[in-house]
mmCIF file with all atom_site columns, C-alpha atoms in Angstrom:
data_model
loop_
_atom_site.group_PDB
_atom_site.id
_atom_site.type_symbol
_atom_site.label_atom_id
_atom_site.label_alt_id
_atom_site.label_comp_id
_atom_site.label_asym_id
_atom_site.label_entity_id
_atom_site.label_seq_id
_atom_site.pdbx_PDB_ins_code
_atom_site.Cartn_x
_atom_site.Cartn_y
_atom_site.Cartn_z
_atom_site.occupancy
_atom_site.B_iso_or_equiv
_atom_site.pdbx_formal_charge
_atom_site.auth_seq_id
_atom_site.auth_comp_id
_atom_site.auth_asym_id
_atom_site.auth_atom_id
_atom_site.pdbx_PDB_model_num
ATOM 1   C CA . GLN T 1 1   ? 56.454 1.081  -79.007  1.00 0.00 ? 8   GLN T CA 1
ATOM 2   C CA . VAL T 1 2   ? 57.778 2.924  -82.050  1.00 0.00 ? 9   VAL T CA 1
ATOM 3   C CA . GLN T 1 3   ? 61.473 3.593  -82.454  1.00 0.00 ? 10  GLN T CA 1
ATOM 4   C CA . LEU T 1 4   ? 63.240 5.749  -85.000  1.00 0.00 ? 11  LEU T CA 1
ATOM 5   C CA . GLU T 1 5   ? 66.926 5.185  -85.572  1.00 0.00 ? 12  GLU T CA 1
ATOM 6   C CA . GLU T 1 6   ? 69.030 7.573  -87.624  1.00 0.00 ? 13  GLU T CA 1
ATOM 7   C CA . SER T 1 7   ? 72.340 6.831  -89.294  1.00 0.00 ? 14  SER T CA 1
ATOM 8   C CA . GLY T 1 8   ? 74.667 8.369  -91.845  1.00 0.00 ? 15  GLY T CA 1
ATOM 9   C CA . GLY T 1 9   ? 75.874 11.517 -90.157  1.00 0.00 ? 16  GLY T CA 1
ATOM 10  C CA . GLY T 1 10  ? 79.491 12.542 -90.152  1.00 0.00 ? 17  GLY T CA 1
ATOM 11  C CA . PHE T 1 11  ? 82.078 15.072 -91.168  1.00 0.00 ? 18  PHE T CA 1
ATOM 12  C CA . VAL T 1 12  ? 82.172 16.513 -94.681  1.00 0.00 ? 19  VAL T CA 1
ATOM 13  C CA . GLN T 1 13  ? 83.878 19.412 -96.406  1.00 0.00 ? 20  GLN T CA 1
ATOM 14  C CA . PRO T 1 14  ? 81.882 22.298 -97.872  1.00 0.00 ? 21  PRO T CA 1
ATOM 15  C CA . GLY T 1 15  ? 80.379 21.308 -101.192 1.00 0.00 ? 22  GLY T CA 1
ATOM 16  C CA . GLY T 1 16  ? 80.264 17.659 -100.209 1.00 0.00 ? 23  GLY T CA 1
ATOM 17  C CA . SER T 1 17  ? 77.367 15.239 -99.846  1.00 0.00 ? 24  SER T CA 1
ATOM 18  C CA . LEU T 1 18  ? 75.912 12.961 -97.206  1.00 0.00 ? 25  LEU T CA 1
ATOM 19  C CA . ARG T 1 19  ? 72.923 10.659 -97.003  1.00 0.00 ? 26  ARG T CA 1
ATOM 20  C CA . LEU T 1 20  ? 71.037 10.204 -93.767  1.00 0.00 ? 27  LEU T CA 1
ATOM 21  C CA . SER T 1 21  ? 68.776 7.255  -93.098  1.00 0.00 ? 28  SER T CA 1
ATOM 22  C CA . CYS T 1 22  ? 66.050 6.753  -90.536  1.00 0.00 ? 29  CYS T CA 1
ATOM 23  C CA . ALA T 1 23  ? 64.454 3.373  -89.968  1.00 0.00 ? 30  ALA T CA 1
ATOM 24  C CA . ALA T 1 24  ? 61.152 3.137  -88.122  1.00 0.00 ? 31  ALA T CA 1
ATOM 25  C CA . SER T 1 25  ? 60.388 0.018  -86.161  1.00 0.00 ? 32  SER T CA 1
ATOM 26  C CA . GLY T 1 26  ? 57.657 -0.998 -83.835  1.00 0.00 ? 33  GLY T CA 1
ATOM 27  C CA . ARG T 1 27  ? 54.429 -2.800 -83.777  1.00 0.00 ? 34  ARG T CA 1
ATOM 28  C CA . ALA T 1 28  ? 51.923 -1.791 -86.439  1.00 0.00 ? 35  ALA T CA 1
ATOM 29  C CA . PHE T 1 29  ? 53.489 1.556  -87.262  1.00 0.00 ? 36  PHE T CA 1
ATOM 30  C CA . THR T 1 30  ? 52.553 2.930  -90.640  1.00 0.00 ? 37  THR T CA 1
ATOM 31  C CA . PRO T 1 31  ? 53.701 6.532  -90.953  1.00 0.00 ? 38  PRO T CA 1
ATOM 32  C CA . GLY T 1 32  ? 51.407 9.253  -92.165  1.00 0.00 ? 39  GLY T CA 1
ATOM 33  C CA . ALA T 1 33  ? 54.505 11.320 -92.752  1.00 0.00 ? 40  ALA T CA 1
ATOM 34  C CA . MET T 1 34  ? 58.134 11.414 -91.767  1.00 0.00 ? 41  MET T CA 1
ATOM 35  C CA . ALA T 1 35  ? 60.395 14.396 -91.591  1.00 0.00 ? 42  ALA T CA 1
ATOM 36  C CA . TRP T 1 36  ? 63.827 15.702 -90.806  1.00 0.00 ? 43  TRP T CA 1
ATOM 37  C CA . PHE T 1 37  ? 64.527 18.533 -88.410  1.00 0.00 ? 44  PHE T CA 1
ATOM 38  C CA . ARG T 1 38  ? 67.885 19.921 -87.326  1.00 0.00 ? 45  ARG T CA 1
ATOM 39  C CA . GLN T 1 39  ? 69.326 21.841 -84.442  1.00 0.00 ? 46  GLN T CA 1
ATOM 40  C CA . ALA T 1 40  ? 72.510 23.862 -84.749  1.00 0.00 ? 47  ALA T CA 1
ATOM 41  C CA . PRO T 1 41  ? 74.541 24.881 -81.701  1.00 0.00 ? 48  PRO T CA 1
ATOM 42  C CA . GLY T 1 42  ? 72.846 27.709 -79.854  1.00 0.00 ? 49  GLY T CA 1
ATOM 43  C CA . LYS T 1 43  ? 69.778 27.635 -82.083  1.00 0.00 ? 50  LYS T CA 1
ATOM 44  C CA . GLU T 1 44  ? 66.295 26.193 -81.907  1.00 0.00 ? 51  GLU T CA 1
ATOM 45  C CA . ARG T 1 45  ? 65.399 23.036 -83.735  1.00 0.00 ? 52  ARG T CA 1
ATOM 46  C CA . GLU T 1 46  ? 64.102 23.783 -87.222  1.00 0.00 ? 53  GLU T CA 1
ATOM 47  C CA . TYR T 1 47  ? 62.205 21.985 -89.950  1.00 0.00 ? 54  TYR T CA 1
ATOM 48  C CA . VAL T 1 48  ? 64.212 20.694 -92.916  1.00 0.00 ? 55  VAL T CA 1
ATOM 49  C CA . ALA T 1 49  ? 62.020 18.418 -95.040  1.00 0.00 ? 56  ALA T CA 1
ATOM 50  C CA . ALA T 1 50  ? 59.021 16.103 -94.854  1.00 0.00 ? 57  ALA T CA 1
ATOM 51  C CA . ILE T 1 51  ? 57.472 13.387 -96.965  1.00 0.00 ? 58  ILE T CA 1
ATOM 52  C CA . ARG T 1 52  ? 53.912 12.177 -96.905  1.00 0.00 ? 59  ARG T CA 1
ATOM 53  C CA . TRP T 1 53  ? 53.776 8.409  -96.858  1.00 0.00 ? 60  TRP T CA 1
ATOM 54  C CA . ASN T 1 54  ? 50.675 7.664  -98.937  1.00 0.00 ? 61  ASN T CA 1
ATOM 55  C CA . ASP T 1 55  ? 51.348 9.922  -101.931 1.00 0.00 ? 62  ASP T CA 1
ATOM 56  C CA . ASN T 1 56  ? 55.121 10.429 -101.704 1.00 0.00 ? 63  ASN T CA 1
ATOM 57  C CA . ASN T 1 57  ? 54.769 14.206 -101.807 1.00 0.00 ? 64  ASN T CA 1
ATOM 58  C CA . ALA T 1 58  ? 57.881 15.933 -100.471 1.00 0.00 ? 65  ALA T CA 1
ATOM 59  C CA . PHE T 1 59  ? 58.221 19.366 -98.926  1.00 0.00 ? 66  PHE T CA 1
ATOM 60  C CA . TYR T 1 60  ? 61.292 21.408 -98.088  1.00 0.00 ? 67  TYR T CA 1
ATOM 61  C CA . ALA T 1 61  ? 62.425 24.378 -96.074  1.00 0.00 ? 68  ALA T CA 1
ATOM 62  C CA . ASN T 1 62  ? 63.574 27.220 -98.317  1.00 0.00 ? 69  ASN T CA 1
ATOM 63  C CA . SER T 1 63  ? 67.094 26.973 -96.921  1.00 0.00 ? 70  SER T CA 1
ATOM 64  C CA . VAL T 1 64  ? 67.596 23.466 -98.324  1.00 0.00 ? 71  VAL T CA 1
ATOM 65  C CA . LYS T 1 65  ? 65.368 23.467 -101.418 1.00 0.00 ? 72  LYS T CA 1
ATOM 66  C CA . GLY T 1 66  ? 67.318 22.363 -104.461 1.00 0.00 ? 73  GLY T CA 1
ATOM 67  C CA . ARG T 1 67  ? 70.139 20.889 -102.370 1.00 0.00 ? 74  ARG T CA 1
ATOM 68  C CA . PHE T 1 68  ? 68.420 18.271 -100.201 1.00 0.00 ? 75  PHE T CA 1
ATOM 69  C CA . THR T 1 69  ? 66.176 15.418 -101.311 1.00 0.00 ? 76  THR T CA 1
ATOM 70  C CA . ILE T 1 70  ? 63.912 13.439 -99.012  1.00 0.00 ? 77  ILE T CA 1
ATOM 71  C CA . SER T 1 71  ? 62.703 10.011 -100.069 1.00 0.00 ? 78  SER T CA 1
ATOM 72  C CA . ARG T 1 72  ? 61.131 6.957  -98.534  1.00 0.00 ? 79  ARG T CA 1
ATOM 73  C CA . ASP T 1 73  ? 61.167 3.178  -98.822  1.00 0.00 ? 80  ASP T CA 1
ATOM 74  C CA . ARG T 1 74  ? 57.725 1.994  -97.812  1.00 0.00 ? 81  ARG T CA 1
ATOM 75  C CA . PRO T 1 75  ? 58.461 -1.735 -97.310  1.00 0.00 ? 82  PRO T CA 1
ATOM 76  C CA . LYS T 1 76  ? 61.417 -0.859 -95.107  1.00 0.00 ? 83  LYS T CA 1
ATOM 77  C CA . ASN T 1 77  ? 59.622 1.957  -93.260  1.00 0.00 ? 84  ASN T CA 1
ATOM 78  C CA . THR T 1 78  ? 62.712 4.034  -93.887  1.00 0.00 ? 85  THR T CA 1
ATOM 79  C CA . VAL T 1 79  ? 63.156 7.664  -94.819  1.00 0.00 ? 86  VAL T CA 1
ATOM 80  C CA . TYR T 1 80  ? 66.281 9.144  -96.354  1.00 0.00 ? 87  TYR T CA 1
ATOM 81  C CA . LEU T 1 81  ? 67.723 12.607 -96.647  1.00 0.00 ? 88  LEU T CA 1
ATOM 82  C CA . PHE T 1 82  ? 70.268 13.102 -99.392  1.00 0.00 ? 89  PHE T CA 1
ATOM 83  C CA . MET T 1 83  ? 72.195 16.317 -98.845  1.00 0.00 ? 90  MET T CA 1
ATOM 84  C CA . ARG T 1 84  ? 74.470 17.852 -101.451 1.00 0.00 ? 91  ARG T CA 1
ATOM 85  C CA . SER T 1 85  ? 76.306 21.145 -101.829 1.00 0.00 ? 92  SER T CA 1
ATOM 86  C CA . LEU T 1 86  ? 76.635 21.178 -98.076  1.00 0.00 ? 93  LEU T CA 1
ATOM 87  C CA . GLU T 1 87  ? 77.542 24.426 -96.373  1.00 0.00 ? 94  GLU T CA 1
ATOM 88  C CA . PRO T 1 88  ? 78.972 25.140 -92.911  1.00 0.00 ? 95  PRO T CA 1
ATOM 89  C CA . GLU T 1 89  ? 75.536 26.534 -92.034  1.00 0.00 ? 96  GLU T CA 1
ATOM 90  C CA . ASP T 1 90  ? 74.144 22.995 -92.438  1.00 0.00 ? 97  ASP T CA 1
ATOM 91  C CA . THR T 1 91  ? 76.143 21.845 -89.427  1.00 0.00 ? 98  THR T CA 1
ATOM 92  C CA . ALA T 1 92  ? 73.660 20.531 -86.881  1.00 0.00 ? 99  ALA T CA 1
ATOM 93  C CA . VAL T 1 93  ? 72.236 17.502 -85.177  1.00 0.00 ? 100 VAL T CA 1
ATOM 94  C CA . TYR T 1 94  ? 69.672 16.059 -87.561  1.00 0.00 ? 101 TYR T CA 1
ATOM 95  C CA . TYR T 1 95  ? 66.560 14.430 -86.129  1.00 0.00 ? 102 TYR T CA 1
ATOM 96  C CA . CYS T 1 96  ? 64.110 12.109 -87.772  1.00 0.00 ? 103 CYS T CA 1
ATOM 97  C CA . ALA T 1 97  ? 60.454 12.409 -86.791  1.00 0.00 ? 104 ALA T CA 1
ATOM 98  C CA . GLY T 1 98  ? 57.278 10.536 -87.626  1.00 0.00 ? 105 GLY T CA 1
ATOM 99  C CA . LEU T 1 99  ? 53.550 10.834 -87.245  1.00 0.00 ? 106 LEU T CA 1
ATOM 100 C CA . ARG T 1 100 ? 50.494 8.741  -87.978  1.00 0.00 ? 107 ARG T CA 1
ATOM 101 C CA . GLY T 1 101 ? 47.350 9.636  -89.850  1.00 0.00 ? 108 GLY T CA 1
ATOM 102 C CA . ARG T 1 102 ? 46.813 11.535 -93.077  1.00 0.00 ? 109 ARG T CA 1
ATOM 103 C CA . PRO T 1 103 ? 48.471 14.891 -92.555  1.00 0.00 ? 110 PRO T CA 1
ATOM 104 C CA . ILE T 1 104 ? 47.964 17.960 -94.678  1.00 0.00 ? 111 ILE T CA 1
ATOM 105 C CA . MET T 1 105 ? 50.914 20.009 -95.803  1.00 0.00 ? 112 MET T CA 1
ATOM 106 C CA . SER T 1 106 ? 50.443 22.783 -93.265  1.00 0.00 ? 113 SER T CA 1
ATOM 107 C CA . THR T 1 107 ? 50.939 20.362 -90.385  1.00 0.00 ? 114 THR T CA 1
ATOM 108 C CA . LEU T 1 108 ? 54.207 18.896 -91.608  1.00 0.00 ? 115 LEU T CA 1
ATOM 109 C CA . THR T 1 109 ? 56.506 21.763 -90.711  1.00 0.00 ? 116 THR T CA 1
ATOM 110 C CA . SER T 1 110 ? 55.575 21.937 -87.023  1.00 0.00 ? 117 SER T CA 1
ATOM 111 C CA . GLN T 1 111 ? 57.549 19.707 -84.733  1.00 0.00 ? 118 GLN T CA 1
ATOM 112 C CA . GLN T 1 112 ? 54.772 19.589 -82.149  1.00 0.00 ? 119 GLN T CA 1
ATOM 113 C CA . ASN T 1 113 ? 52.715 17.518 -84.597  1.00 0.00 ? 120 ASN T CA 1
ATOM 114 C CA . TYR T 1 114 ? 55.212 14.685 -84.616  1.00 0.00 ? 121 TYR T CA 1
ATOM 115 C CA . GLU T 1 115 ? 54.733 11.855 -82.144  1.00 0.00 ? 122 GLU T CA 1
ATOM 116 C CA . TYR T 1 116 ? 57.961 9.958  -82.621  1.00 0.00 ? 123 TYR T CA 1
ATOM 117 C CA . TRP T 1 117 ? 61.559 11.130 -82.661  1.00 0.00 ? 124 TRP T CA 1
ATOM 118 C CA . GLY T 1 118 ? 64.979 9.642  -83.164  1.00 0.00 ? 125 GLY T CA 1
ATOM 119 C CA . GLN T 1 119 ? 68.018 10.388 -81.057  1.00 0.00 ? 126 GLN T CA 1
ATOM 120 C CA . GLY T 1 120 ? 69.686 12.503 -83.720  1.00 0.00 ? 127 GLY T CA 1
ATOM 121 C CA . THR T 1 121 ? 72.807 12.215 -85.821  1.00 0.00 ? 128 THR T CA 1
ATOM 122 C CA . GLN T 1 122 ? 75.547 14.830 -86.050  1.00 0.00 ? 129 GLN T CA 1
ATOM 123 C CA . VAL T 1 123 ? 76.411 16.433 -89.368  1.00 0.00 ? 130 VAL T CA 1
ATOM 124 C CA . THR T 1 124 ? 79.482 18.667 -89.438  1.00 0.00 ? 131 THR T CA 1
ATOM 125 C CA . VAL T 1 125 ? 80.420 20.679 -92.520  1.00 0.00 ? 132 VAL T CA 1
ATOM 126 C CA . SER T 1 126 ? 83.838 22.235 -92.256  1.00 0.00 ? 133 SER T CA 1
ATOM 127 C CA . SER T 1 127 ? 87.054 22.697 -94.155  1.00 0.00 ? 134 SER T CA 1
#
């Protein structure tokens, strides 16, 4: 059984920074890719960023490009999301997701392609 556990959420003022972490555990789980999605109140869950495990290529939603950075630690099976210049519009529950295999870029933005999900961590940006 694969488990994803997020941490690092919290409250931050506009313009501030936060780093989220997501550790994957479970027998023989090597990610093909891991990603972050978010869901704001009253809105559908949306793609934020993804990273392909074998080549470290990272991909971002336009809304966060240049402000967020996704990275991974292969030995720890952990993915990070560093968020800076945070805006109130970034307020959401952030979810970590993972999938196996060798995904192509076009598959990384669709949540239905991800097999494993964390419970989510709340990020609140407010003055």
